[in-house]
Every structure is written in structure tokens, then in C-alpha cells.
Coordinates of N, CA, C and O in Angstrom, one line a residue:
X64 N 0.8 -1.2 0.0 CA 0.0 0.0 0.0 C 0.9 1.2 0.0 O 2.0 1.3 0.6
X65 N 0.2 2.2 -0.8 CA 1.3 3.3 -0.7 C 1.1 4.4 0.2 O 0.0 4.4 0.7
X66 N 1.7 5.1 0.3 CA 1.5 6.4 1.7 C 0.7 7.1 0.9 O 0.9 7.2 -0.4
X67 N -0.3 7.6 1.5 CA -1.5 8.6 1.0 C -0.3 9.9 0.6 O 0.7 10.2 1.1
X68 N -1.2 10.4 -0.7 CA -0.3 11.6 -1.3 C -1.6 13.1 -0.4 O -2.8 13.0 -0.3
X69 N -0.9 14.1 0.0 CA -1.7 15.4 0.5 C -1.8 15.8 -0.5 O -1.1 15.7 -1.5
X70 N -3.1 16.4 -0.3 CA -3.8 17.6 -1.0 C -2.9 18.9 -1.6 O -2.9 19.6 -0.6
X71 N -2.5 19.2 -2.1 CA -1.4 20.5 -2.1 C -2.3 21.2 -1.8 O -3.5 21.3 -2.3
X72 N -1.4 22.0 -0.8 CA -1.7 23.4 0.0 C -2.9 24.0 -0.9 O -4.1 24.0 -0.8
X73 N -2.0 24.6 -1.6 CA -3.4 25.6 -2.9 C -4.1 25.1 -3.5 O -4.5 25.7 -4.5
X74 N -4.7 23.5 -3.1 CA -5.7 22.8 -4.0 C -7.0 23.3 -3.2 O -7.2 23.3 -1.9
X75 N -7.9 23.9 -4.2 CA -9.6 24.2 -3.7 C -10.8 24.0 -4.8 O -11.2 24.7 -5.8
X76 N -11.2 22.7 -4.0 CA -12.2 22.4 -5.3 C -13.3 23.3 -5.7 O -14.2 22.9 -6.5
X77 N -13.4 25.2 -5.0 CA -14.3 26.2 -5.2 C -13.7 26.3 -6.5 O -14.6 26.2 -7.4
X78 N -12.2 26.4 -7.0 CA -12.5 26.7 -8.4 C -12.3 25.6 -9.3 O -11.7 25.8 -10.4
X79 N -12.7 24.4 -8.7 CA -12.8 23.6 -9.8 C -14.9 23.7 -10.2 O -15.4 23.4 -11.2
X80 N -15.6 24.3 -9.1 CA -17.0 24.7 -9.0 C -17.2 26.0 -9.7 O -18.2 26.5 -10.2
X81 N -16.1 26.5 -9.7 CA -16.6 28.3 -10.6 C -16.0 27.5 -12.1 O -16.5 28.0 -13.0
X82 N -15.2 26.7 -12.3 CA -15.2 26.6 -13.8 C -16.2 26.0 -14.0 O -16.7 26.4 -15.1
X83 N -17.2 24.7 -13.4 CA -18.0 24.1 -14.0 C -18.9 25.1 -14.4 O -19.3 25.2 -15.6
X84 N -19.4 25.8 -13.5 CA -20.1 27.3 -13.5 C -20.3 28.4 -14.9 O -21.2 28.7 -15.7
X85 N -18.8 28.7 -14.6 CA -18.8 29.6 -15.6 C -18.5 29.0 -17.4 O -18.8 29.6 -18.5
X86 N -18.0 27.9 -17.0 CA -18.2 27.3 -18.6 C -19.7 27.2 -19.0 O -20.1 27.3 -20.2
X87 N -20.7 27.0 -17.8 CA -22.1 26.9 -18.5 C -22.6 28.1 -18.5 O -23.8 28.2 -18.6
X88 N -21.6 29.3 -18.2 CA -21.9 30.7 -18.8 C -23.2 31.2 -17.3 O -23.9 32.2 -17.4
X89 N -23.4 30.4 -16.0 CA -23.9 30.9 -15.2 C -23.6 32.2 -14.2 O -22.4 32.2 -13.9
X90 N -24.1 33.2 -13.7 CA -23.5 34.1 -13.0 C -23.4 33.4 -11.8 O -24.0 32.4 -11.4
X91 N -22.2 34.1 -11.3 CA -21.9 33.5 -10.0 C -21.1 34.3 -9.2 O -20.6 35.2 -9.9
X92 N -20.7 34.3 -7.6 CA -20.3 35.0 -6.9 C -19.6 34.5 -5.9 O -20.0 33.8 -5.0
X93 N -18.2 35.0 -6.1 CA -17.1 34.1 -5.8 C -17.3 34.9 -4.5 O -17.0 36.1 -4.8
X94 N -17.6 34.9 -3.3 CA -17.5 35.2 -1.8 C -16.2 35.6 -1.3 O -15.9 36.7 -1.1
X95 N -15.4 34.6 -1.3 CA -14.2 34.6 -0.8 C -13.2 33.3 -1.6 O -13.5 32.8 -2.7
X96 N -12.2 32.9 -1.0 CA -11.4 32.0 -1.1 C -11.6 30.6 -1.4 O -11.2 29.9 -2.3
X97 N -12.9 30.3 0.0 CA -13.3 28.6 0.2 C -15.1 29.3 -0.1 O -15.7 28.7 0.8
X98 N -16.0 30.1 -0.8 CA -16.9 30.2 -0.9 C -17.4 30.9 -2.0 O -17.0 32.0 -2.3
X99 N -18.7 30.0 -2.8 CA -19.0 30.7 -3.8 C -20.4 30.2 -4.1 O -20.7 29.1 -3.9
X100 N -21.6 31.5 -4.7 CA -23.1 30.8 -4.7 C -23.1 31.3 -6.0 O -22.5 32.2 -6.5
X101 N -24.1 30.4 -6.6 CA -24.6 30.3 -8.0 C -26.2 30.0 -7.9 O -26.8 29.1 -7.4
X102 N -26.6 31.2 -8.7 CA -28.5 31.4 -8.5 C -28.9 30.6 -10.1 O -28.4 31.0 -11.2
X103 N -29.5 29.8 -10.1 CA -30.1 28.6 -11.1 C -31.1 29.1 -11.2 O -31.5 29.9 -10.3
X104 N -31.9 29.0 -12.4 CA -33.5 28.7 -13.0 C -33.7 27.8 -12.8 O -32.9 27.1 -13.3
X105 N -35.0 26.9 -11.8 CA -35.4 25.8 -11.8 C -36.6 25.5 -12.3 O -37.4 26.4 -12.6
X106 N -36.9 24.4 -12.5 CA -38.0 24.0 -13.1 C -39.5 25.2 -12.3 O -40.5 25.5 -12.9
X107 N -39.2 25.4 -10.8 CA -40.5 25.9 -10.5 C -40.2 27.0 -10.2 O -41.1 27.8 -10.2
X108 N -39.1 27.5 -9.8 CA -38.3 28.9 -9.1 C -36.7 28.8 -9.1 O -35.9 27.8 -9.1
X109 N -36.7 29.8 -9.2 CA -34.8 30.2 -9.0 C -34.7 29.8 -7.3 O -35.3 30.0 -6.3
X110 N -33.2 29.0 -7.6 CA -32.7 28.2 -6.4 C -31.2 28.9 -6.3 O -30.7 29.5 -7.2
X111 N -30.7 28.6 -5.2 CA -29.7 29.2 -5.1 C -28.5 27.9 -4.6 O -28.5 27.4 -3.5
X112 N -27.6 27.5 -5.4 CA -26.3 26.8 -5.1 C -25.6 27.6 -4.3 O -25.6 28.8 -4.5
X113 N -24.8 27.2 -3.2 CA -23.7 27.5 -2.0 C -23.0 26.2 -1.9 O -23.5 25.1 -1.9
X114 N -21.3 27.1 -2.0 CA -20.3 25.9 -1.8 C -19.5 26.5 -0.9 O -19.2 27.6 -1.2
X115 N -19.0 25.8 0.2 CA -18.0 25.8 1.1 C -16.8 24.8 1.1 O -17.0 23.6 0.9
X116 N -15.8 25.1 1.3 CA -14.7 24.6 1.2 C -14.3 24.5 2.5 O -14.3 25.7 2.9
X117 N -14.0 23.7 3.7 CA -13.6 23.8 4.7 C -11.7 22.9 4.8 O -11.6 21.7 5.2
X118 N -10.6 23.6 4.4 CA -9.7 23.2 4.2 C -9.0 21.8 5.3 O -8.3 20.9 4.8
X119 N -9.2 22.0 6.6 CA -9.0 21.2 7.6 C -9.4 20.1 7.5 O -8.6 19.1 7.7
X120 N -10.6 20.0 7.2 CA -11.2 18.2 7.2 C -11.5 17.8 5.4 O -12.2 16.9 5.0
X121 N -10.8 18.6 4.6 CA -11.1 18.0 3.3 C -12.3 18.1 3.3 O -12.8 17.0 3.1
X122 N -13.3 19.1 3.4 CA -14.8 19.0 3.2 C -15.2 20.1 2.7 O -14.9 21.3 2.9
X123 N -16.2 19.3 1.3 CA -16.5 20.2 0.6 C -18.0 20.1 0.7 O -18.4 19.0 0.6
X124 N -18.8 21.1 0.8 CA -20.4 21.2 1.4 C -20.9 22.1 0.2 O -20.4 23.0 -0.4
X125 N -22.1 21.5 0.1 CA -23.2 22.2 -0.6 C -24.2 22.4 -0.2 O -24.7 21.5 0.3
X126 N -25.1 23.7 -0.2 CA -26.3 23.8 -0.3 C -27.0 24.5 -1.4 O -26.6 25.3 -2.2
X127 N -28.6 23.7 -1.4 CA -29.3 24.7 -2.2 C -30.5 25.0 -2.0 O -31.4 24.2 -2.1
X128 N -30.4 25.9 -1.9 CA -31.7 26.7 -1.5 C -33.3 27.3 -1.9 O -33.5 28.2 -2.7
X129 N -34.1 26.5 -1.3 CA -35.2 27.0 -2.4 C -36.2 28.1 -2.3 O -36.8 28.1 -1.3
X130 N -36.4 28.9 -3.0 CA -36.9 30.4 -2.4 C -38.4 29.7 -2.6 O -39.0 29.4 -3.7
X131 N -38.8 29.7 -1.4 CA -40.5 29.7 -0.7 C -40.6 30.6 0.0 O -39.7 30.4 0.8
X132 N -41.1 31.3 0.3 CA -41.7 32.1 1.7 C -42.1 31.5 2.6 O -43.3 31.5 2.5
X133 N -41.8 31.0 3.3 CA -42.7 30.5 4.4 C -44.1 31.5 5.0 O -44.0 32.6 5.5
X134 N -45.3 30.9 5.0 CA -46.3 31.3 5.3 C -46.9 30.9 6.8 O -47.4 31.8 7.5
X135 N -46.8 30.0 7.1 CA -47.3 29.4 8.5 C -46.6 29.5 9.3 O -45.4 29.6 9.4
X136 N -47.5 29.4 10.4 CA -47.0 29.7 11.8 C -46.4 28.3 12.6 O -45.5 28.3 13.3
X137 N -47.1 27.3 12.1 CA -46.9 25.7 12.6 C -46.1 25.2 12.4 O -46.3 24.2 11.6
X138 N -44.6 25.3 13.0 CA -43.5 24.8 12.4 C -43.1 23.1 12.7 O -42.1 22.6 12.2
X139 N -44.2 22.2 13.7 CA -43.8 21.3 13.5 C -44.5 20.5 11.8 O -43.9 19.5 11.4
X140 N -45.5 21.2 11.0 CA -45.4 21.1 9.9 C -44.2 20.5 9.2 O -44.0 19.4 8.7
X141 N -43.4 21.6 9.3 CA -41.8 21.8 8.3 C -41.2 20.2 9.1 O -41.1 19.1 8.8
X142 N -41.0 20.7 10.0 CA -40.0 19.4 10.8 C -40.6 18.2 10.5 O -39.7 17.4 10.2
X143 N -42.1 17.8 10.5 CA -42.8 16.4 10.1 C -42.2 16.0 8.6 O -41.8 14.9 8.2
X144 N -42.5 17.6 7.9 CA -41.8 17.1 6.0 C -40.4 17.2 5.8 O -39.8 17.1 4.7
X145 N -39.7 17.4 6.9 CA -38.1 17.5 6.7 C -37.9 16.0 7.1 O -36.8 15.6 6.8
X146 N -38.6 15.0 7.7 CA -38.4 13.4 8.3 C -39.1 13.0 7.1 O -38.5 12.6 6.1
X147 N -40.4 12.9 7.1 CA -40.7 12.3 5.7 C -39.9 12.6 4.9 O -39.7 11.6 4.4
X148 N -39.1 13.7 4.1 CA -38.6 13.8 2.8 C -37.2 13.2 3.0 O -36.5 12.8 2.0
X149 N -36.6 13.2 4.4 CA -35.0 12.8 4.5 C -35.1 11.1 4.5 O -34.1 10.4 4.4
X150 N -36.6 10.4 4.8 CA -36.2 9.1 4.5 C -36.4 8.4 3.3 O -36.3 7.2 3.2
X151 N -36.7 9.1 2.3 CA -36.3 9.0 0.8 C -35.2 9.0 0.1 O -34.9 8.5 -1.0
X152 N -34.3 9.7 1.0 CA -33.2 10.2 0.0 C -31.8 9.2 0.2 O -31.4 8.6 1.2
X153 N -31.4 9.2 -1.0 CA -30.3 8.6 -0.3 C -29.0 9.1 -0.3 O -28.0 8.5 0.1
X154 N -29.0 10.6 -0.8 CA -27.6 11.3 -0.7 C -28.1 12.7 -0.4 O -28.8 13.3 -1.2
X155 N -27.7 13.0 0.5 CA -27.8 14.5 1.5 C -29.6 14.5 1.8 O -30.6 13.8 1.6
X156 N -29.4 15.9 2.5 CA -30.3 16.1 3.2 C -31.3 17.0 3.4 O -30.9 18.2 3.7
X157 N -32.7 16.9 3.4 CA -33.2 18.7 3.7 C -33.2 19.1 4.7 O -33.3 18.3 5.7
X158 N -33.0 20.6 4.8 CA -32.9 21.1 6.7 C -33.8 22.1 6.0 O -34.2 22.1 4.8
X159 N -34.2 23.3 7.3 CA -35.0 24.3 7.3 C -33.9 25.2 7.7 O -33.2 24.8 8.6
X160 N -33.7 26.4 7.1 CA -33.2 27.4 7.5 C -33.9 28.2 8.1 O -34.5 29.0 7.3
X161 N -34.1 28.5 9.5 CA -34.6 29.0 10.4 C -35.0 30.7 10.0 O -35.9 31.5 10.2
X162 N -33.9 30.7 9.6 CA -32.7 32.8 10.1 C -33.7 33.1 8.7 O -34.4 34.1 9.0
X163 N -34.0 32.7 7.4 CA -34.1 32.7 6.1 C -35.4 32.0 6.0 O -35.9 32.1 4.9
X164 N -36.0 31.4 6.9 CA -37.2 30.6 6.8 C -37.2 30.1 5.1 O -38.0 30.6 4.2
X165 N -36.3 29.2 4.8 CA -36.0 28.8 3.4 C -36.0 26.9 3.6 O -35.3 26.4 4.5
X166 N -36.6 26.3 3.0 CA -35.4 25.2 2.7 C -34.8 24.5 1.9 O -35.1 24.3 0.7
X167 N -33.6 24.0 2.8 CA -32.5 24.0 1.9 C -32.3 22.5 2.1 O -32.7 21.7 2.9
X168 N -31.2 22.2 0.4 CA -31.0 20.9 0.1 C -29.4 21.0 0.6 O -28.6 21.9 0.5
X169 N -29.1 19.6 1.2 CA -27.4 19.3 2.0 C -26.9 18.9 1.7 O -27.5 17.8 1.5
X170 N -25.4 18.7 1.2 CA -24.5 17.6 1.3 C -23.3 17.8 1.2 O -22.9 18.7 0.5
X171 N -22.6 17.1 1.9 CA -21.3 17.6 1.8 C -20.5 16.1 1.7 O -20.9 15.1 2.2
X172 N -19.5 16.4 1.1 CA -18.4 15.3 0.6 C -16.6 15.6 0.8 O -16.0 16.6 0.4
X173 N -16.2 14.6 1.7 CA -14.7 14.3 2.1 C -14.1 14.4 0.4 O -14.6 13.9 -0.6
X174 N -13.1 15.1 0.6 CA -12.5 14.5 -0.7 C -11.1 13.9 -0.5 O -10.3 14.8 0.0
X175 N -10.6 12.8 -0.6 CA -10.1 11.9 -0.2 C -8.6 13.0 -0.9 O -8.8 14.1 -1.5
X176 N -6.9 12.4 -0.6 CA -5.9 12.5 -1.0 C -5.5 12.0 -2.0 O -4.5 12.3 -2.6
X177 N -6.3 10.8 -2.3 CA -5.6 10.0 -3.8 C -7.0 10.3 -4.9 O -7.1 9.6 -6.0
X178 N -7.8 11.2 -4.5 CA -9.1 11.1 -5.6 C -9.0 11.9 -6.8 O -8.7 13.1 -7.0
X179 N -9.5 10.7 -7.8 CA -8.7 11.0 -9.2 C -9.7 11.5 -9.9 O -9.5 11.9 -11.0
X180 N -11.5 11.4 -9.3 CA -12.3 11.6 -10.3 C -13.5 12.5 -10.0 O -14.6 12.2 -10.4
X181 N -13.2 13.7 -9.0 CA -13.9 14.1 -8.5 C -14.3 14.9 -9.4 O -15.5 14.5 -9.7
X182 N -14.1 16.0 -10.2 CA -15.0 16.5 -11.1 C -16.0 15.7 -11.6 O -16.7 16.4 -12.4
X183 N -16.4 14.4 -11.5 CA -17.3 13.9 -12.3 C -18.1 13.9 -10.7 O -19.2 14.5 -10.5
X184 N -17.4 13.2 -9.8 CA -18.4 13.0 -8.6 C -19.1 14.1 -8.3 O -20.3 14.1 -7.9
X185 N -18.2 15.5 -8.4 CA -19.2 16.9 -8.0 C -20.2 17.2 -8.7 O -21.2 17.7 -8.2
X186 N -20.1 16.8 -10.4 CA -21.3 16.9 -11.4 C -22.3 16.1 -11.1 O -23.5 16.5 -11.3
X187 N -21.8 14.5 -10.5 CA -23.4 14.3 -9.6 C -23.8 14.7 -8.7 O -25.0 14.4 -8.7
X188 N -23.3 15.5 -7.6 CA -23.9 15.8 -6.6 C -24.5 16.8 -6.9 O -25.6 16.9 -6.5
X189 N -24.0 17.9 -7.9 CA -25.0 19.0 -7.9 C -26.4 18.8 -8.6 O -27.3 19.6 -8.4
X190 N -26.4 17.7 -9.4 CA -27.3 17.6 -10.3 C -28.2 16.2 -9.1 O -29.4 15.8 -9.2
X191 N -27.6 16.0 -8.6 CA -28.7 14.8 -7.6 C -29.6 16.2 -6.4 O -30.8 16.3 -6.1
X192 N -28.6 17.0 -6.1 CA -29.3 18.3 -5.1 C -30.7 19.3 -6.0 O -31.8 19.7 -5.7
X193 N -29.7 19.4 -7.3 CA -31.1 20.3 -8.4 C -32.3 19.3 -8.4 O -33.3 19.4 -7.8
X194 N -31.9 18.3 -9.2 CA -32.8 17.2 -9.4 C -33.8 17.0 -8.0 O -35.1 17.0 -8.2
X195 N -33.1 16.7 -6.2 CA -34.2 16.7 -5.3 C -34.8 17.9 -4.8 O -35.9 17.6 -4.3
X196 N -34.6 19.1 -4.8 CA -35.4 20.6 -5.0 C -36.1 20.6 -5.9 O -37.2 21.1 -5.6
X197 N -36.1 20.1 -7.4 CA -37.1 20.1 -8.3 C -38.1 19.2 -7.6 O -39.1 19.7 -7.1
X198 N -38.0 18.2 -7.5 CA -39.0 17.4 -7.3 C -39.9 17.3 -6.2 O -41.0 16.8 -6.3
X199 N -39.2 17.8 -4.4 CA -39.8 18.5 -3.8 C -40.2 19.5 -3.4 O -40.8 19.7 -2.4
X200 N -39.7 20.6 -4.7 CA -40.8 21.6 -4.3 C -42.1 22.1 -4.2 O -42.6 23.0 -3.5
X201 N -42.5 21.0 -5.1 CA -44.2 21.2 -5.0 C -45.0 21.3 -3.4 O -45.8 22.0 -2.8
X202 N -43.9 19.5 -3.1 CA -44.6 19.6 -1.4 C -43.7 20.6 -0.7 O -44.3 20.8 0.4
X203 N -42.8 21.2 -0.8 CA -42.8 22.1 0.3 C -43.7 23.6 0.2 O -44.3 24.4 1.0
X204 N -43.6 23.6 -1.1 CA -44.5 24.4 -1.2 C -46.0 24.7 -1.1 O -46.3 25.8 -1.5
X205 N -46.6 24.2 -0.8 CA -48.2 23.6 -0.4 C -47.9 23.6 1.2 O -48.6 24.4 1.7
X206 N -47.0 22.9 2.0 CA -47.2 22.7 3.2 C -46.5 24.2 3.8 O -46.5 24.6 5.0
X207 N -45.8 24.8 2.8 CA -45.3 26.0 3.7 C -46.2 27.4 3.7 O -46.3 28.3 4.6
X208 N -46.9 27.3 2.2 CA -47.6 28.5 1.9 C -48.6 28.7 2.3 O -48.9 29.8 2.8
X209 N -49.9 27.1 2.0 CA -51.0 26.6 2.2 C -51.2 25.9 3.6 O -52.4 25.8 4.0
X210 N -50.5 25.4 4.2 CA -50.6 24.9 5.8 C -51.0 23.3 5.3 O -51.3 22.5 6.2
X211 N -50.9 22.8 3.7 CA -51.4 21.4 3.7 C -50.7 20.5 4.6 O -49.8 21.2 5.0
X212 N -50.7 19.6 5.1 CA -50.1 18.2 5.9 C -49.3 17.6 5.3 O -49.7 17.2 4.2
X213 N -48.1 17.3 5.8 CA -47.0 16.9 5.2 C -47.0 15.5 4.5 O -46.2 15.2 3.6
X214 N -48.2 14.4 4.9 CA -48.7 13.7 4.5 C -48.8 13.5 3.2 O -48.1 12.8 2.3
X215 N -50.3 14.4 3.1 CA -51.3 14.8 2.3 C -49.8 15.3 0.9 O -49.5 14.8 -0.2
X216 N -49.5 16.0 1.5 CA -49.0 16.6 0.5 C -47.5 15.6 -0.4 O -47.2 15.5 -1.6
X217 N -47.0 15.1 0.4 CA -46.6 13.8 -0.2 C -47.0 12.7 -0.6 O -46.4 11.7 -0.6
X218 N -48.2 12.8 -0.8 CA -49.1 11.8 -1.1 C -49.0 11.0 -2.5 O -48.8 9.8 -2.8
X219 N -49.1 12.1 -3.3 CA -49.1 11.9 -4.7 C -47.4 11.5 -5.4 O -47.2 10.8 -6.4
X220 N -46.5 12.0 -4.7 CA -45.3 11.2 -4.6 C -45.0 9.7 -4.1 O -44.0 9.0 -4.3
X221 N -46.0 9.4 -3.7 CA -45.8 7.4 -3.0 C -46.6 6.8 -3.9 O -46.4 5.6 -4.1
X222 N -47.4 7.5 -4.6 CA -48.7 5.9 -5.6 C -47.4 5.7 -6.9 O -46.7 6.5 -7.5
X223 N -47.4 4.6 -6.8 CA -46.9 3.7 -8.2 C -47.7 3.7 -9.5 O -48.8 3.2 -9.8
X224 N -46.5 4.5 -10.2 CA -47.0 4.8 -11.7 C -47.6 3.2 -12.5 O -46.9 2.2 -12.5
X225 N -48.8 3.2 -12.8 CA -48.6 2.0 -13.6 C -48.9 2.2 -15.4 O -49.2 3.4 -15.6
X226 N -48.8 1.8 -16.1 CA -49.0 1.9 -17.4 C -48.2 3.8 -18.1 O -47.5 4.7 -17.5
X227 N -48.7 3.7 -19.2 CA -48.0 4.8 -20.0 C -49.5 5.4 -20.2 O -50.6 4.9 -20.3
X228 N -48.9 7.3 -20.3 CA -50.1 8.2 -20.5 C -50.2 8.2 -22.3 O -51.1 8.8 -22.9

């Protein structure tokens, strides 16, 4: 086995994230050093990508953000569709941003010292994060705006497609 090779000092996968970025010609807003957000068109609303770089533990974190307003007062609502929706998933997480009353999609990934293929692995993560904001926003949006039941409103997400329309 061979001795793990380090990271060099000046390696930061933020701009291996602003080139994917800026080759697809997106605006984006390099924050600092280890941070940068990128505002998307989504299928139902503009979302917002955030990347952090935390150099110490090799961790690279994403969020993305989905602009709902929150309307309701009943926040164990949110917290019932933050458990139902996180035992679906199988890579990252939704949380509620409290401060921003937004929520947001999670994940963050170690990037190892010998990893040879991570630009491909980051192109899935961001696109598994777009891809679960698209698809839950309907229900967060119904239970955050409308007060529907986190249930109710995941409902139509659990019946099994059968035949072709």
C-alpha cells in the first residue's frame, strides 16, 4: 500500500465549482477564497447553489436553496416534511433554514488525497441536489404556503406509476 499523497496546500475544489459554473456561462459570486453561490432557473423557481470549502477536514459542502416564503405559523409542519422527505433520500439532506425561513437541500463530501475523479463526482452531486429541489418543491411548497399536511402533500409522490399516459 502506498503512503497517501496530501492535498497541495493551494488545491480548492471552489474553483474547480466556478469553472463548471462559468463554462455553462452561469453568474456566480465568488464570496471569498473557500466560498461561492450560484443562482439557477429551476424548473418551478430560482434556487440558489452555495459551496464551502472547509480546508481542515477535506470538506466540501453544498447547499441549495429553495426560495419559498414561508407562510405558516406551525412549524412542527416543516419538521414532520423535513423526516418524511429525508427518508427518501439517499444522498444528502433537507434542513430548514430557520434565520431565512427557506429550505434548503445538503450535502457535503470528504474529498479523499488520492481522488482521481472528482469533477465527475461533484457533477453528480450537484445535479442529484437540483434534481431533489425540483421534485420537492411542490410539497414544500403547499405545506409551507397553504398549511397542507406533510402527509397529504406527499401523497401523490408514493402511488406507483402503472402503465404509459
Amino acid at each position: 500500500m502506498e503512503p497517501a499523497k496530501n492535498l497541495a496546500p493551494e488545491y480548492n475544489p471552489i474553483d474547480l465549482v466556478e469553472n463548471i459554473f462559468a463554462s455553462r456561462s452561469f453568474e456566480l459570486e465568488r464570496r471569498n477564497l473557500n466560498e461561492i453561490a450560484i443562482e439557477i432557473q429551476g424548473k418551478w423557481n430560482n434556487m440558489l447553489l452555495f459551496f464551502a470549502w472547509e480546508a481542515s477536514m477535506h470538506c466540501l459542502h453544498l447547499s441549495c436553496l429553495m426560495d419559498i416564503d414561508c407562510q405558516i405559523e406551525d412549524r412542527s409542519k416543516i419538521f414532520e416534511l423535513l423526516a418524511l422527505a429525508n427518508e427518501e433520500l439517499w444522498v444528502g439532506h433537507f434542513s430548514y433554514w430557520t434565520e431565512q425561513n427557506l429550505p434548503v437541500f445538503k450535502h457535503s463530501v470528504i474529498i479523499n488525497d488520492d481522488e482521481e475523479y472528482f469533477a465527475g463526482k461533484l457533477e453528480q452531486i450537484i445535479n442529484i441536489a437540483i434534481n431533489e429541489c425540483e421534485r420537492m418543491y411542490p410539497v414544500f411548497k403547499v405545506v409551507l404556503t397553504k398549511g397542507m399536511s406533510p402527509r397529504e402533500a406527499l401523497y401523490p409522490m408514493t402511488m406507483a406509476t402503472i402503465g404509459q399516459a
